[in-house]
XYZ file of C-alpha atoms in Angstrom:
526
model
C 10.057 -32.724 -5.243
C 8.057 -31.671 -8.258
C 5.099 -29.801 -8.535
C 2.251 -31.750 -9.847
C 1.940 -31.324 -13.054
C -0.519 -29.364 -15.405
C -1.356 -30.998 -19.254
C -1.310 -28.239 -21.508
C -2.026 -28.671 -25.337
C 0.176 -27.155 -27.836
C 0.634 -26.570 -31.585
C 0.049 -29.411 -33.677
C -1.658 -31.736 -31.502
C 1.620 -32.059 -29.322
C 0.731 -32.487 -25.064
C 3.554 -31.510 -22.408
C 2.834 -31.633 -18.657
C 4.054 -27.617 -17.466
C 4.361 -27.285 -13.718
C 2.786 -24.661 -12.658
C 5.071 -24.003 -9.877
C 7.826 -25.463 -7.861
C 7.767 -27.147 -5.074
C 10.035 -24.948 -2.720
C 7.078 -22.296 -2.797
C 5.933 -23.039 1.062
C 4.261 -19.423 1.175
C 1.397 -21.043 -1.691
C -1.016 -23.433 -0.478
C -1.042 -25.246 -4.328
C -3.267 -25.826 -7.153
C -5.443 -28.478 -4.283
C -5.303 -26.052 -1.857
C -5.447 -26.595 2.410
C -8.232 -27.636 4.068
C -8.647 -25.953 7.412
C -8.110 -28.230 10.517
C -9.650 -26.935 13.942
C -9.326 -28.204 17.574
C -12.417 -30.563 18.609
C -14.856 -28.421 20.354
C -16.401 -25.228 20.489
C -14.533 -21.925 21.991
C -14.906 -21.180 25.608
C -18.515 -19.879 26.246
C -19.754 -20.681 22.935
C -22.768 -23.528 22.837
C -22.842 -25.258 19.757
C -25.560 -24.568 17.169
C -25.297 -28.003 15.588
C -24.229 -26.738 12.654
C -20.738 -27.439 10.577
C -18.309 -25.634 8.296
C -15.775 -26.412 5.944
C -13.129 -24.332 4.526
C -10.838 -25.708 1.608
C -7.994 -22.119 1.167
C -6.027 -21.613 -2.299
C -3.332 -19.215 -2.526
C -1.133 -17.215 -0.071
C -0.853 -16.705 3.235
C -3.016 -13.432 3.013
C -6.017 -16.057 1.817
C -5.301 -17.938 4.752
C -5.167 -15.340 7.364
C -8.407 -14.464 5.703
C -9.617 -18.098 6.465
C -9.123 -17.885 10.029
C -11.198 -15.194 10.599
C -14.243 -16.500 8.627
C -13.316 -19.860 10.949
C -13.169 -17.183 13.772
C -16.739 -15.403 12.662
C -18.222 -18.479 12.342
C -17.497 -20.586 15.528
C -17.915 -17.584 17.973
C -21.826 -18.150 16.892
C -21.895 -22.146 17.374
C -20.327 -23.794 13.797
C -17.910 -26.662 14.229
C -15.023 -27.546 11.634
C -15.220 -30.747 9.802
C -12.580 -31.603 7.341
C -15.064 -33.681 5.739
C -16.697 -31.636 2.665
C -19.628 -33.550 2.340
C -20.286 -33.245 6.146
C -20.533 -29.547 5.829
C -23.624 -27.375 6.431
C -21.242 -24.688 5.127
C -18.592 -25.159 2.403
C -16.223 -22.215 1.640
C -13.871 -22.241 -0.989
C -11.163 -19.409 -0.491
C -10.078 -18.983 -3.657
C -6.796 -17.640 -5.496
C -6.886 -16.166 -9.234
C -2.636 -15.369 -9.069
C -2.335 -19.380 -11.202
C -4.914 -20.138 -13.276
C -4.792 -23.719 -12.226
C -6.006 -22.972 -8.930
C -8.502 -21.082 -10.324
C -9.508 -24.672 -12.330
C -9.212 -26.486 -9.348
C -11.986 -24.654 -7.450
C -14.891 -25.145 -10.491
C -13.827 -28.645 -10.302
C -14.623 -28.748 -6.849
C -17.773 -26.682 -7.302
C -18.911 -29.124 -10.009
C -18.734 -31.836 -7.395
C -20.566 -30.120 -4.137
C -23.095 -28.448 -6.932
C -24.069 -32.206 -7.822
C -24.905 -32.720 -4.024
C -26.832 -29.513 -3.584
C -29.452 -30.681 -6.541
C -29.883 -33.645 -4.274
C -33.069 -34.012 -2.189
C -31.638 -34.013 0.893
C -29.338 -30.713 0.744
C -31.261 -29.046 3.365
C -29.704 -25.663 4.546
C -26.688 -26.825 3.064
C -24.416 -23.773 1.263
C -21.686 -23.208 -0.840
C -19.835 -20.131 -0.314
C -16.898 -19.103 -2.626
C -14.598 -16.670 -1.123
C -11.388 -14.949 -2.489
C -9.846 -13.373 -5.127
C -11.800 -15.200 -8.182
C -14.971 -14.577 -6.511
C -14.255 -10.927 -6.241
C -12.801 -11.002 -10.267
C -16.134 -12.672 -11.697
C -18.521 -12.945 -9.076
C -21.464 -12.641 -11.807
C -19.272 -15.281 -14.290
C -19.529 -17.698 -11.702
C -22.846 -17.471 -10.236
C -24.239 -18.227 -14.337
C -21.419 -21.085 -14.349
C -22.427 -22.599 -11.003
C -26.069 -21.677 -10.177
C -25.839 -23.269 -7.055
C -23.568 -21.045 -5.686
C -24.977 -19.260 -2.380
C -22.433 -16.389 -1.688
C -19.611 -15.597 -3.713
C -17.445 -12.773 -1.774
C -14.429 -10.907 -1.802
C -11.522 -11.129 0.488
C -12.413 -7.619 2.160
C -15.733 -9.009 3.765
C -14.061 -11.988 5.257
C -15.136 -11.075 9.002
C -18.943 -10.513 7.432
C -19.884 -14.446 6.967
C -22.360 -14.781 9.679
C -24.289 -11.876 8.344
C -23.670 -13.127 4.246
C -25.005 -16.688 5.565
C -28.374 -14.652 7.189
C -28.842 -12.533 3.978
C -28.373 -15.904 1.662
C -31.244 -17.568 3.419
C -33.505 -15.008 1.369
C -31.478 -15.723 -1.806
C -28.142 -15.626 -3.636
C -25.590 -12.955 -2.597
C -22.907 -11.400 -4.226
C -20.312 -9.049 -2.502
C -17.678 -8.075 -4.487
C -18.031 -3.964 -3.625
C -14.530 -2.123 -2.182
C -15.080 -1.392 1.168
C -13.132 -0.226 4.190
C -12.542 -3.295 5.729
C -14.097 -3.109 9.503
C -11.854 -2.929 12.380
C -12.454 -7.343 14.127
C -9.568 -8.127 16.541
C -11.903 -10.825 18.110
C -12.521 -13.150 14.917
C -9.666 -14.707 14.087
C -9.289 -18.458 15.459
C -5.937 -19.182 14.771
C -4.755 -22.717 12.818
C -1.606 -22.774 15.391
C -1.237 -22.069 18.861
C 2.140 -20.641 18.618
C 2.331 -18.850 15.270
C 0.236 -16.124 14.321
C -0.662 -13.969 10.879
C -1.501 -10.411 11.918
C -2.781 -8.314 9.037
C -1.029 -4.916 9.193
C -2.415 -3.613 5.513
C -4.832 -4.710 2.781
C -4.865 -4.609 -0.713
C -2.856 -3.185 -3.637
C -2.013 -0.092 -5.004
C 1.005 -0.950 -8.023
C -0.360 -1.504 -11.180
C 1.788 -4.790 -12.219
C 1.165 -5.768 -15.989
C 0.940 -9.599 -15.302
C -1.087 -9.702 -11.195
C -4.677 -9.817 -10.852
C -4.354 -8.533 -6.711
C -5.097 -5.040 -7.441
C -8.411 -5.800 -8.882
C -9.175 -8.500 -6.209
C -7.845 -7.201 -2.792
C -8.891 -3.483 -4.107
C -6.519 -0.220 -2.733
C -4.331 -0.191 0.028
C -5.910 0.056 3.668
C -3.122 -0.115 6.599
C -4.244 -1.177 9.987
C -4.160 1.711 12.782
C -0.993 1.051 14.254
C -2.290 0.539 18.092
C -4.879 -1.901 16.567
C -2.682 -4.155 15.349
C -0.692 -3.947 18.704
C -4.135 -4.509 20.571
C -4.202 -8.013 18.542
C -0.348 -8.578 19.291
C -1.163 -8.250 22.897
C -4.054 -10.586 22.714
C -2.185 -13.327 20.724
C 1.025 -12.950 23.752
C -1.378 -13.857 26.326
C -2.740 -16.269 24.359
C 0.140 -18.037 24.580
C 1.696 -17.608 21.425
C 4.921 -16.768 20.337
C 6.101 -15.808 17.546
C 4.033 -13.182 14.770
C 4.281 -12.664 10.980
C 2.938 -9.032 10.392
C 1.441 -9.801 6.492
C 0.526 -7.364 3.656
C 0.673 -7.814 -0.198
C 3.031 -5.122 -0.324
C 4.080 -4.957 3.732
C 6.620 -2.169 3.494
C 4.131 0.271 1.831
C 2.257 0.339 5.505
C 1.100 4.037 6.588
C 1.137 5.392 2.540
C -2.943 6.128 3.479
C -2.742 7.128 6.663
C -3.257 11.259 7.571
C -0.390 12.912 8.688
C 3.782 13.790 7.960
C 6.162 13.025 10.533
C 7.217 15.665 13.069
C 10.475 15.838 12.356
C 10.687 17.542 9.100
C 12.038 14.680 6.991
C 8.779 14.381 4.594
C 7.635 10.705 6.031
C 4.462 10.028 6.646
C 3.347 10.086 10.300
C 3.421 6.030 10.429
C 5.729 3.596 7.927
C 6.371 0.530 8.329
C 9.299 1.241 10.632
C 7.488 2.907 12.757
C 5.170 0.256 12.964
C 7.979 -2.499 14.156
C 9.073 0.144 16.645
C 5.475 0.691 18.075
C 4.965 -3.135 18.377
C 8.522 -4.239 19.177
C 8.155 -5.078 22.743
C 5.057 -6.171 23.168
C 4.784 -9.232 26.167
C 4.707 -12.682 25.138
C 5.908 -12.391 21.659
C 9.517 -13.744 21.206
C 9.452 -13.202 17.416
C 8.729 -10.884 14.481
C 8.167 -11.715 11.216
C 6.881 -10.264 7.689
C 5.882 -10.425 4.092
C 5.546 -9.753 1.743
C 8.105 -6.840 0.815
C 8.219 -4.445 -2.691
C 11.539 -3.577 -3.304
C 9.825 0.267 -3.959
C 9.437 0.882 -0.650
C 12.728 -1.023 1.294
C 14.255 1.652 3.040
C 17.876 1.818 4.815
C 15.834 2.750 7.427
C 13.753 -0.467 7.749
C 17.146 -2.682 6.982
C 18.791 -0.812 10.341
C 15.235 -1.452 12.522
C 15.486 -4.583 11.793
C 19.407 -5.030 12.462
C 18.605 -3.344 16.235
C 15.401 -4.914 17.114
C 16.385 -8.194 18.989
C 12.473 -9.547 18.398
C 12.803 -9.472 14.489
C 14.247 -12.447 12.503
C 16.529 -11.889 10.001
C 14.766 -13.437 7.469
C 13.238 -11.331 4.280
C 11.077 -11.959 1.708
C 11.406 -9.469 -1.255
C 10.637 -10.417 -5.236
C 12.214 -10.256 -7.534
C 10.257 -11.146 -10.459
C 13.292 -11.326 -12.865
C 16.964 -10.008 -13.482
C 16.217 -8.028 -16.811
C 15.708 -4.439 -16.496
C 13.680 -4.647 -19.215
C 11.603 -7.197 -18.430
C 11.287 -5.517 -15.394
C 9.687 -2.153 -16.882
C 7.383 -4.129 -18.801
C 6.328 -5.728 -15.605
C 6.198 -2.130 -14.258
C 7.657 -3.052 -11.249
C 9.647 0.084 -10.277
C 13.092 -0.786 -10.111
C 16.029 -2.252 -11.264
C 18.489 -4.836 -11.411
C 20.817 -2.772 -9.934
C 18.459 -1.217 -7.356
C 17.589 -5.006 -6.189
C 21.209 -6.018 -5.895
C 21.718 -2.771 -3.492
C 18.916 -3.092 -1.249
C 20.088 -6.717 -0.557
C 23.602 -5.840 -0.426
C 22.405 -3.393 2.193
C 20.475 -6.238 4.238
C 24.102 -8.404 4.379
C 25.658 -4.823 5.378
C 24.208 -4.991 8.282
C 23.233 -8.755 8.782
C 25.658 -10.506 7.209
C 23.786 -13.775 7.913
C 20.021 -13.130 6.693
C 18.417 -15.114 4.588
C 16.360 -13.797 1.561
C 13.703 -15.243 -0.767
C 12.199 -14.163 -3.408
C 9.521 -14.458 -6.112
C 10.436 -14.983 -9.887
C 8.373 -15.548 -13.087
C 9.936 -16.925 -16.395
C 8.185 -17.348 -19.839
C 6.866 -13.585 -18.982
C 5.607 -11.746 -22.674
C 8.499 -11.247 -25.167
C 11.187 -12.804 -22.627
C 14.468 -13.900 -24.719
C 17.122 -16.506 -23.607
C 19.154 -13.574 -22.884
C 17.095 -11.369 -20.325
C 16.190 -15.834 -18.829
C 19.622 -15.784 -18.462
C 20.325 -12.398 -16.799
C 17.389 -14.089 -13.933
C 20.269 -17.222 -13.529
C 22.800 -15.040 -12.910
C 20.709 -12.768 -10.271
C 19.680 -16.081 -8.172
C 23.963 -16.740 -8.757
C 25.204 -13.424 -7.711
C 22.931 -12.773 -5.153
C 22.629 -16.673 -3.160
C 19.112 -16.850 -2.677
C 18.160 -19.146 0.340
C 14.993 -19.818 -1.380
C 13.233 -18.665 -4.663
C 9.304 -19.596 -5.104
C 9.095 -20.164 -9.110
C 6.539 -19.808 -11.402
C 6.053 -19.850 -15.389
C 3.944 -16.459 -16.716
C 0.393 -17.155 -16.649
C -2.003 -14.656 -18.338
C -4.605 -13.724 -16.109
C -7.893 -11.893 -16.761
C -8.055 -7.929 -16.656
C -4.342 -7.547 -16.365
C -2.440 -5.526 -19.903
C 0.026 -8.761 -20.289
C -2.532 -11.008 -21.142
C -3.453 -9.257 -24.247
C -0.204 -9.043 -25.873
C 1.027 -10.760 -28.951
C 4.251 -11.733 -28.086
C 3.530 -14.537 -25.404
C 6.134 -16.895 -25.083
C 5.843 -20.613 -26.114
C 4.837 -23.599 -23.589
C 7.766 -25.466 -24.022
C 10.201 -22.759 -23.940
C 8.687 -21.508 -20.439
C 8.737 -25.160 -19.265
C 12.446 -25.479 -19.985
C 13.156 -21.768 -18.612
C 11.394 -23.417 -15.322
C 13.175 -26.650 -15.016
C 16.779 -24.953 -15.908
C 16.153 -22.227 -12.706
C 14.709 -24.599 -10.483
C 18.042 -26.720 -10.977
C 19.612 -23.433 -10.126
C 17.611 -22.320 -7.123
C 18.117 -25.731 -5.906
C 21.889 -25.538 -6.049
C 21.899 -21.863 -4.882
C 20.207 -22.941 -1.663
C 21.690 -26.220 -1.306
C 25.179 -24.348 -0.988
C 23.841 -21.739 0.890
C 22.681 -24.268 3.503
C 25.466 -25.287 3.984
C 26.836 -22.236 6.410
C 24.497 -23.506 9.157
C 26.518 -26.747 9.170
C 27.868 -27.536 12.589
C 26.373 -24.295 14.036
C 23.585 -24.051 17.385
C 20.949 -21.982 16.564
C 18.232 -21.082 18.144
C 15.336 -22.748 17.241
C 11.347 -22.014 18.047
C 9.237 -25.245 18.146
C 6.029 -25.513 16.191
C 5.187 -29.245 17.633
C 5.469 -32.777 16.669
C 7.470 -33.789 13.445
C 4.253 -35.205 11.427
C 6.370 -38.323 9.707
C 8.410 -39.156 13.098
C 6.667 -38.687 16.542
C 9.826 -38.904 18.190
C 11.297 -35.974 16.802
C 10.164 -32.147 17.553
C 10.295 -29.496 14.574
C 10.214 -25.605 14.464
C 12.496 -22.808 12.401
C 15.562 -21.105 12.825
C 15.267 -16.960 13.017
C 16.206 -17.492 9.396
C 13.040 -19.118 8.543
C 14.744 -22.920 7.956
C 12.571 -25.625 9.411
C 14.739 -27.935 12.108
C 14.221 -31.093 13.076
C 15.652 -32.710 16.143
C 15.091 -35.797 18.295
C 12.722 -34.743 21.163
C 8.878 -34.404 22.608
C 7.649 -31.944 20.427
C 4.263 -31.630 22.147
C 6.069 -31.147 25.228
C 8.758 -28.421 24.096
C 6.058 -26.138 21.749
C 5.803 -22.697 21.899
C 9.483 -23.103 23.599
C 12.994 -21.769 22.309
C 15.648 -24.115 22.135
C 19.206 -24.125 20.917
C 19.993 -27.308 18.283
C 23.125 -28.272 16.538
C 22.920 -28.339 12.956
C 24.217 -32.059 11.599
C 23.223 -32.258 7.912
C 21.647 -29.188 5.997
C 19.518 -29.582 3.097
C 18.521 -26.849 0.811
C 15.471 -26.238 2.549
C 15.332 -28.043 6.022
C 18.170 -28.995 8.580
C 18.507 -31.529 10.797
C 20.164 -31.479 14.084
C 20.894 -32.059 17.958
C 19.347 -29.825 20.406
C 21.746 -28.724 23.117
C 19.339 -27.156 25.631
C 15.971 -25.566 26.321
C 16.007 -21.458 27.011
C 13.950 -19.601 29.334
C 10.316 -18.536 28.102
C 11.204 -14.961 27.353
C 14.489 -15.196 26.392
C 13.490 -14.039 22.806
C 12.900 -10.838 24.032
C 16.453 -10.187 25.768
C 17.985 -11.780 22.289
C 19.078 -14.771 24.853
C 19.438 -16.816 21.679
C 21.737 -14.698 19.623
C 23.749 -14.551 22.149
C 24.563 -18.285 23.118
C 24.698 -18.599 19.527
C 27.691 -16.697 19.533
C 28.807 -18.803 22.788
C 28.760 -21.510 21.473
C 30.719 -20.479 17.851
C 32.980 -19.219 20.289
C 33.397 -22.380 22.393
C 33.544 -24.332 19.036
C 36.421 -22.506 17.216
C 38.402 -23.015 20.765
C 38.089 -26.961 20.523
C 38.917 -26.201 16.735
C 42.258 -24.681 17.963
C 42.751 -26.886 20.658
C 43.218 -29.574 18.284
C 45.790 -28.233 16.259
């Protein structure tokens, strides 16, 4: 399936449809965004105040986590969620500025709601624009759409209630760089099996194409004990899997005080130390993390992931280009060779590990030969998934001002060719699961087939199989893989594992036992 194309006007009146992003980017909400849907009814002990809210999220997992924090804050004071924007008393667009099309969609949606705001029956209806676009162009947005009541950066997500109170007196712009307040009680999760937990906010990198450092601010690592407390509350509430989030999750701890006591020269807290600190939280049977930066991905971290049984053998490490000159122009801080060594080291400790990445084609000045280096890297390293995008010039970034921009038709051609390579490699990689019986965490019912359950293996691939998804939700089960597509698997459930087996590594042991049985059966047939 191809992502919805964007109509781009070229020189001479020619127009082409340029896909803004390939459809295999499951961590990006897409240009149309994602509506936050909540369970009906108020949280326990909360009296509804008769008002409703609607949140549409654009962008990455960090934005989705921020939306959950806003939803939790609103529900805690009596607001109820509605999936109908025209019925909401508070309408929130949580925005992303990474790609231009998502940004344009926000303005389009604001135009429709501004008309409603100007109507006679608007009452106390409020429009809130949150997230990265809001942080980036707050004053401009207020001028373009004066009906907006609040423009707020992502660092204010847990202050939405107080900002709404301020908006009763007039428009509010909340975009100052602040120390993000600790408030673990706020998030109201979009799932009751898996949860996102922020470990580090912001970004200190200065990649020449990226707006994130300007919209999310400098790195702020949460205290390890606060992260553990949040995970403890999730385990007690019945959650089974946690994904630790950060723009550069493996940079965790660089801003925290102190040095390690072993004279190693490390900071007192690194991401490896955090994983060891939270790994034994009761009730949590799986731990994932995203997104990693190659600059900080150490051998010590890889060894910890291999040794800790709850850590899933899935790694999302963006590479952005396979050419060293382009990487240098991007200011990524590593080379093709360094990135290759990281992936090889992961597979040295975990041969079956899945690896995904992000890549940009058509970066300013990219030649055909440099593009082919990216194709070569995808084939060489055998990615399980690659999120692809054509370069999109973003405001306030150095690369947007360069005079060596690549033509849209060339970007389109390279994007299509790379997507074909990604699909070919991912399909081939997926075949290693054929016939194997693997541990699956059930997330619920297949929305397209109520007779099927769906979940994920530790390698982060979706699995569909016949079963009662509602009854099995939150359980670890063993599923034999009968058909393997590039990004999803279809199988047959073999057994349900005991609750708590993830912490003991039972699923991995059962996988090995099933593999041994299959090998014996094969030998017996000879």
